[in-house]
Amino acid sequence: MVKITDVERGSIADRLGILPGHTLVSINGNEINDVLDYRFYLTERNITLDLLSDEGRYTCKTRKGEYDDIGLGFETPLMDKKHSCKNGCIFCFIDQNPKGMRETIYFKDDDERLSFLHGNYVTLTNLKDSDIDRIIKMRISPVNISVHTTDPILRVKMMNNRFAGQSLDYLKRFAENNIKMNCQIVLCK
């Protein structure tokens, strides 16, 4: 569910009576949690929007072009908060930044959505099987991955994350499902 902050005047959403402050729950029965869900499920020509307002839950149906936008705006471009890195990598360049810089310089991004949308690299350690299933279902490709090492024990040590070795299994699942991967390693001496 995502809160709608803007409705473009004259748009499909405007004609349907959707208002800022309403909440988008689902499109065609598919729960909407972020921009990837929204854009993926909005490509249908016939859509049913499930929404919440102060008066309760309601449904809107419309027909549109396959890639036509319906005119909704949201608080952030991701329609959700960015996912930050939970690793404690021994080589983290963010940790090596000097003090006193702007706050955004210190944000440790590890968001698979930003990997697809902006080319950021992710470690896959924030993801669950359901996230991998979604990437495969939506054909989100390429995924930019910071592998660092394919030795699970060394990966756990380098990333200071006891689950870092397990996430290497996701590489095999991506390959089996023809998801393109751009991988990088970090050379440490």
PDB file of C-alpha atoms in Angstrom:
ATOM      1  CA  MET A   1       0.000   0.000   0.000  1.00  0.00           C
ATOM      2  CA  VAL A   2       1.314   3.406  -0.976  1.00  0.00           C
ATOM      3  CA  LYS A   3      -0.049   6.846  -0.215  1.00  0.00           C
ATOM      4  CA  ILE A   4      -0.953   9.025  -3.189  1.00  0.00           C
ATOM      5  CA  THR A   5       0.369  12.579  -2.839  1.00  0.00           C
ATOM      6  CA  ASP A   6      -0.605  14.036  -6.219  1.00  0.00           C
ATOM      7  CA  VAL A   7      -3.135  13.454  -8.995  1.00  0.00           C
ATOM      8  CA  GLU A   8      -2.406  15.047 -12.373  1.00  0.00           C
ATOM      9  CA  ARG A   9      -5.272  17.262 -13.539  1.00  0.00           C
ATOM     10  CA  GLY A  10      -7.140  15.735 -16.496  1.00  0.00           C
ATOM     11  CA  SER A  11      -5.472  12.340 -16.083  1.00  0.00           C
ATOM     12  CA  ILE A  12      -7.191   8.958 -15.923  1.00  0.00           C
ATOM     13  CA  ALA A  13      -6.827   9.004 -12.125  1.00  0.00           C
ATOM     14  CA  ASP A  14      -8.403  12.474 -11.972  1.00  0.00           C
ATOM     15  CA  ARG A  15     -11.350  11.345 -14.099  1.00  0.00           C
ATOM     16  CA  LEU A  16     -11.779   8.322 -11.794  1.00  0.00           C
ATOM     17  CA  GLY A  17     -12.071  10.646  -8.783  1.00  0.00           C
ATOM     18  CA  ILE A  18      -8.880   9.523  -7.073  1.00  0.00           C
ATOM     19  CA  LEU A  19      -7.556  12.191  -4.692  1.00  0.00           C
ATOM     20  CA  PRO A  20      -4.282  13.011  -2.959  1.00  0.00           C
ATOM     21  CA  GLY A  21      -4.312  11.352   0.462  1.00  0.00           C
ATOM     22  CA  HIS A  22      -5.919   8.172  -0.825  1.00  0.00           C
ATOM     23  CA  THR A  23      -3.907   4.958  -0.629  1.00  0.00           C
ATOM     24  CA  LEU A  24      -3.280   2.632  -3.560  1.00  0.00           C
ATOM     25  CA  VAL A  25      -3.634  -0.936  -2.272  1.00  0.00           C
ATOM     26  CA  SER A  26      -3.482  -3.041  -5.430  1.00  0.00           C
ATOM     27  CA  ILE A  27      -3.689  -3.136  -9.204  1.00  0.00           C
ATOM     28  CA  ASN A  28      -5.585  -6.100 -10.650  1.00  0.00           C
ATOM     29  CA  GLY A  29      -5.321  -7.842  -7.277  1.00  0.00           C
ATOM     30  CA  ASN A  30      -1.535  -7.416  -7.052  1.00  0.00           C
ATOM     31  CA  GLU A  31      -0.382  -5.620  -3.908  1.00  0.00           C
ATOM     32  CA  ILE A  32       1.540  -2.412  -4.604  1.00  0.00           C
ATOM     33  CA  ASN A  33       4.511  -1.731  -2.320  1.00  0.00           C
ATOM     34  CA  ASP A  34       6.861   0.289  -4.496  1.00  0.00           C
ATOM     35  CA  VAL A  35       7.585   1.721  -7.932  1.00  0.00           C
ATOM     36  CA  LEU A  36       8.476  -1.655  -9.460  1.00  0.00           C
ATOM     37  CA  ASP A  37       5.125  -3.177  -8.479  1.00  0.00           C
ATOM     38  CA  TYR A  38       3.311  -0.064  -9.676  1.00  0.00           C
ATOM     39  CA  ARG A  39       4.999   0.150 -13.084  1.00  0.00           C
ATOM     40  CA  PHE A  40       4.885  -3.624 -13.714  1.00  0.00           C
ATOM     41  CA  TYR A  41       1.205  -4.107 -12.933  1.00  0.00           C
ATOM     42  CA  LEU A  42       0.138  -0.826 -14.548  1.00  0.00           C
ATOM     43  CA  THR A  43       1.101  -2.151 -18.008  1.00  0.00           C
ATOM     44  CA  GLU A  44      -2.180  -4.062 -18.320  1.00  0.00           C
ATOM     45  CA  ARG A  45      -4.751  -2.465 -20.629  1.00  0.00           C
ATOM     46  CA  ASN A  46      -7.692  -3.202 -18.313  1.00  0.00           C
ATOM     47  CA  ILE A  47      -6.908  -2.240 -14.740  1.00  0.00           C
ATOM     48  CA  THR A  48      -8.783  -2.448 -11.499  1.00  0.00           C
ATOM     49  CA  LEU A  49      -7.425  -0.205  -8.767  1.00  0.00           C
ATOM     50  CA  ASP A  50      -8.168  -1.046  -5.145  1.00  0.00           C
ATOM     51  CA  LEU A  51      -7.876   2.082  -2.999  1.00  0.00           C
ATOM     52  CA  LEU A  52      -8.458   3.369   0.528  1.00  0.00           C
ATOM     53  CA  SER A  53      -9.859   6.766   1.443  1.00  0.00           C
ATOM     54  CA  ASP A  54     -11.101   8.235   4.728  1.00  0.00           C
ATOM     55  CA  GLU A  55     -14.537   6.834   3.825  1.00  0.00           C
ATOM     56  CA  GLY A  56     -13.176   3.292   3.373  1.00  0.00           C
ATOM     57  CA  ARG A  57     -12.094   0.928   0.642  1.00  0.00           C
ATOM     58  CA  TYR A  58     -13.220   1.433  -2.965  1.00  0.00           C
ATOM     59  CA  THR A  59     -12.469   0.135  -6.467  1.00  0.00           C
ATOM     60  CA  CYS A  60     -11.977   1.910  -9.806  1.00  0.00           C
ATOM     61  CA  LYS A  61     -11.859   0.217 -13.207  1.00  0.00           C
ATOM     62  CA  THR A  62     -10.546   1.653 -16.458  1.00  0.00           C
ATOM     63  CA  ARG A  63      -9.127   0.763 -19.836  1.00  0.00           C
ATOM     64  CA  LYS A  64      -5.951   2.426 -21.070  1.00  0.00           C
ATOM     65  CA  GLY A  65      -3.002   1.991 -23.410  1.00  0.00           C
ATOM     66  CA  GLU A  66      -0.456  -0.631 -22.387  1.00  0.00           C
ATOM     67  CA  TYR A  67       2.200   1.833 -21.233  1.00  0.00           C
ATOM     68  CA  ASP A  68      -0.039   4.805 -20.482  1.00  0.00           C
ATOM     69  CA  ASP A  69       0.420   6.416 -17.094  1.00  0.00           C
ATOM     70  CA  ILE A  70      -2.711   7.145 -15.078  1.00  0.00           C
ATOM     71  CA  GLY A  71      -1.452  10.341 -13.421  1.00  0.00           C
ATOM     72  CA  LEU A  72      -0.685   9.379  -9.831  1.00  0.00           C
ATOM     73  CA  GLY A  73       2.149  10.946  -7.843  1.00  0.00           C
ATOM     74  CA  PHE A  74       3.803   9.581  -4.712  1.00  0.00           C
ATOM     75  CA  GLU A  75       5.932  10.930  -1.875  1.00  0.00           C
ATOM     76  CA  THR A  76       9.200   9.482  -3.208  1.00  0.00           C
ATOM     77  CA  PRO A  77      10.284   8.148  -6.612  1.00  0.00           C
ATOM     78  CA  LEU A  78      10.604   4.630  -5.141  1.00  0.00           C
ATOM     79  CA  MET A  79       7.223   4.977  -3.385  1.00  0.00           C
ATOM     80  CA  ASP A  80       9.069   3.506  -0.390  1.00  0.00           C
ATOM     81  CA  LYS A  81      12.200   4.162   1.652  1.00  0.00           C
ATOM     82  CA  LYS A  82      15.588   3.256   0.175  1.00  0.00           C
ATOM     83  CA  HIS A  83      17.059  -0.001   1.483  1.00  0.00           C
ATOM     84  CA  SER A  84      20.364   0.543   3.238  1.00  0.00           C
ATOM     85  CA  CYS A  85      23.269  -1.849   3.495  1.00  0.00           C
ATOM     86  CA  LYS A  86      23.466  -3.942   6.637  1.00  0.00           C
ATOM     87  CA  ASN A  87      26.966  -5.248   5.954  1.00  0.00           C
ATOM     88  CA  GLY A  88      30.113  -4.112   7.715  1.00  0.00           C
ATOM     89  CA  CYS A  89      32.507  -4.624   4.796  1.00  0.00           C
ATOM     90  CA  ILE A  90      36.184  -4.282   5.614  1.00  0.00           C
ATOM     91  CA  PHE A  91      36.659  -2.347   2.358  1.00  0.00           C
ATOM     92  CA  CYS A  92      33.559  -0.083   2.505  1.00  0.00           C
ATOM     93  CA  PHE A  93      34.309   3.188   0.721  1.00  0.00           C
ATOM     94  CA  ILE A  94      31.409   4.901   2.527  1.00  0.00           C
ATOM     95  CA  ASP A  95      33.060   4.198   5.891  1.00  0.00           C
ATOM     96  CA  GLN A  96      36.279   5.661   4.481  1.00  0.00           C
ATOM     97  CA  ASN A  97      34.716   9.017   3.570  1.00  0.00           C
ATOM     98  CA  PRO A  98      36.049  11.973   5.580  1.00  0.00           C
ATOM     99  CA  LYS A  99      33.851  13.455   8.270  1.00  0.00           C
ATOM    100  CA  GLY A 100      31.948  16.688   7.745  1.00  0.00           C
ATOM    101  CA  MET A 101      30.470  16.024   4.301  1.00  0.00           C
ATOM    102  CA  ARG A 102      26.769  16.179   3.382  1.00  0.00           C
ATOM    103  CA  GLU A 103      24.627  13.461   4.974  1.00  0.00           C
ATOM    104  CA  THR A 104      23.774  11.702   1.693  1.00  0.00           C
ATOM    105  CA  ILE A 105      27.485  10.864   1.195  1.00  0.00           C
ATOM    106  CA  TYR A 106      27.234   8.502   4.186  1.00  0.00           C
ATOM    107  CA  PHE A 107      24.134   6.575   3.052  1.00  0.00           C
ATOM    108  CA  LYS A 108      25.005   2.921   2.366  1.00  0.00           C
ATOM    109  CA  ASP A 109      22.716   1.961  -0.502  1.00  0.00           C
ATOM    110  CA  ASP A 110      21.923  -1.723  -1.019  1.00  0.00           C
ATOM    111  CA  ASP A 111      18.606  -1.455  -2.858  1.00  0.00           C
ATOM    112  CA  GLU A 112      17.848  -3.909  -5.679  1.00  0.00           C
ATOM    113  CA  ARG A 113      15.354  -1.452  -7.159  1.00  0.00           C
ATOM    114  CA  LEU A 114      18.045   1.188  -7.570  1.00  0.00           C
ATOM    115  CA  SER A 115      20.254  -1.440  -9.174  1.00  0.00           C
ATOM    116  CA  PHE A 116      17.690  -1.852 -11.943  1.00  0.00           C
ATOM    117  CA  LEU A 117      16.544   1.773 -12.169  1.00  0.00           C
ATOM    118  CA  HIS A 118      19.883   3.597 -11.766  1.00  0.00           C
ATOM    119  CA  GLY A 119      22.654   1.025 -12.180  1.00  0.00           C
ATOM    120  CA  ASN A 120      23.660   0.882  -8.507  1.00  0.00           C
ATOM    121  CA  TYR A 121      25.452  -2.246  -7.285  1.00  0.00           C
ATOM    122  CA  VAL A 122      23.962  -4.439  -4.549  1.00  0.00           C
ATOM    123  CA  THR A 123      25.344  -7.272  -2.425  1.00  0.00           C
ATOM    124  CA  LEU A 124      22.080  -9.299  -2.389  1.00  0.00           C
ATOM    125  CA  THR A 125      22.419  -9.695   1.399  1.00  0.00           C
ATOM    126  CA  ASN A 126      19.265  -7.601   2.036  1.00  0.00           C
ATOM    127  CA  LEU A 127      17.110  -9.875  -0.105  1.00  0.00           C
ATOM    128  CA  LYS A 128      14.813 -12.758   0.751  1.00  0.00           C
ATOM    129  CA  ASP A 129      13.687 -15.591  -1.528  1.00  0.00           C
ATOM    130  CA  SER A 130      10.464 -13.651  -2.199  1.00  0.00           C
ATOM    131  CA  ASP A 131      12.527 -10.681  -3.474  1.00  0.00           C
ATOM    132  CA  ILE A 132      14.438 -12.985  -5.828  1.00  0.00           C
ATOM    133  CA  ASP A 133      11.131 -14.506  -7.001  1.00  0.00           C
ATOM    134  CA  ARG A 134       9.843 -11.000  -7.778  1.00  0.00           C
ATOM    135  CA  ILE A 135      12.970 -10.084  -9.757  1.00  0.00           C
ATOM    136  CA  ILE A 136      12.555 -13.270 -11.807  1.00  0.00           C
ATOM    137  CA  LYS A 137       8.796 -12.807 -12.272  1.00  0.00           C
ATOM    138  CA  MET A 138       9.171  -9.194 -13.399  1.00  0.00           C
ATOM    139  CA  ARG A 139      12.248 -10.016 -15.537  1.00  0.00           C
ATOM    140  CA  ILE A 140      14.191  -7.226 -13.814  1.00  0.00           C
ATOM    141  CA  SER A 141      17.452  -7.284 -15.693  1.00  0.00           C
ATOM    142  CA  PRO A 142      20.281  -6.526 -15.469  1.00  0.00           C
ATOM    143  CA  VAL A 143      21.007  -6.779 -11.766  1.00  0.00           C
ATOM    144  CA  ASN A 144      24.306  -5.141 -10.796  1.00  0.00           C
ATOM    145  CA  ILE A 145      25.934  -7.231  -8.078  1.00  0.00           C
ATOM    146  CA  SER A 146      28.924  -6.625  -5.809  1.00  0.00           C
ATOM    147  CA  VAL A 147      30.126 -10.208  -5.498  1.00  0.00           C
ATOM    148  CA  HIS A 148      33.571  -9.514  -3.997  1.00  0.00           C
ATOM    149  CA  THR A 149      34.298 -13.236  -3.663  1.00  0.00           C
ATOM    150  CA  THR A 150      32.581 -16.500  -4.531  1.00  0.00           C
ATOM    151  CA  ASP A 151      34.022 -18.246  -1.492  1.00  0.00           C
ATOM    152  CA  PRO A 152      31.086 -18.204   0.983  1.00  0.00           C
ATOM    153  CA  ILE A 153      33.280 -18.259   4.098  1.00  0.00           C
ATOM    154  CA  LEU A 154      35.498 -15.441   2.839  1.00  0.00           C
ATOM    155  CA  ARG A 155      32.421 -13.447   1.761  1.00  0.00           C
ATOM    156  CA  VAL A 156      31.002 -13.691   5.312  1.00  0.00           C
ATOM    157  CA  LYS A 157      34.321 -12.446   6.703  1.00  0.00           C
ATOM    158  CA  MET A 158      34.809  -9.634   4.172  1.00  0.00           C
ATOM    159  CA  MET A 159      31.256  -8.338   4.547  1.00  0.00           C
ATOM    160  CA  ASN A 160      31.015  -8.952   8.275  1.00  0.00           C
ATOM    161  CA  ASN A 161      27.588 -10.513   7.667  1.00  0.00           C
ATOM    162  CA  ARG A 162      26.887 -14.131   8.619  1.00  0.00           C
ATOM    163  CA  PHE A 163      24.374 -14.451   5.745  1.00  0.00           C
ATOM    164  CA  ALA A 164      26.661 -13.089   2.999  1.00  0.00           C
ATOM    165  CA  GLY A 165      27.714 -16.569   1.828  1.00  0.00           C
ATOM    166  CA  GLN A 166      24.138 -17.788   1.465  1.00  0.00           C
ATOM    167  CA  SER A 167      23.190 -14.980  -0.900  1.00  0.00           C
ATOM    168  CA  LEU A 168      25.603 -16.393  -3.492  1.00  0.00           C
ATOM    169  CA  ASP A 169      22.887 -18.984  -4.259  1.00  0.00           C
ATOM    170  CA  TYR A 170      20.871 -16.153  -5.804  1.00  0.00           C
ATOM    171  CA  LEU A 171      23.452 -15.873  -8.605  1.00  0.00           C
ATOM    172  CA  LYS A 172      22.621 -19.400  -9.723  1.00  0.00           C
ATOM    173  CA  ARG A 173      18.874 -18.707  -9.614  1.00  0.00           C
ATOM    174  CA  PHE A 174      19.325 -15.570 -11.720  1.00  0.00           C
ATOM    175  CA  ALA A 175      21.415 -17.475 -14.282  1.00  0.00           C
ATOM    176  CA  GLU A 176      18.878 -20.337 -14.444  1.00  0.00           C
ATOM    177  CA  ASN A 177      16.145 -17.781 -15.189  1.00  0.00           C
ATOM    178  CA  ASN A 178      18.117 -15.764 -17.767  1.00  0.00           C
ATOM    179  CA  ILE A 179      18.441 -12.671 -15.583  1.00  0.00           C
ATOM    180  CA  LYS A 180      21.474 -10.747 -16.803  1.00  0.00           C
ATOM    181  CA  MET A 181      24.003  -9.929 -14.095  1.00  0.00           C
ATOM    182  CA  ASN A 182      26.773  -7.356 -14.093  1.00  0.00           C
ATOM    183  CA  CYS A 183      29.174  -8.380 -11.351  1.00  0.00           C
ATOM    184  CA  GLN A 184      32.059  -6.602  -9.669  1.00  0.00           C
ATOM    185  CA  ILE A 185      34.714  -7.790  -7.268  1.00  0.00           C
ATOM    186  CA  VAL A 186      36.911  -5.852  -4.849  1.00  0.00           C
ATOM    187  CA  LEU A 187      40.612  -6.604  -4.726  1.00  0.00           C
ATOM    188  CA  CYS A 188      41.964  -6.382  -1.166  1.00  0.00           C
ATOM    189  CA  LYS A 189      45.659  -6.784  -0.337  1.00  0.00           C
TER     190      LYS A 189
END
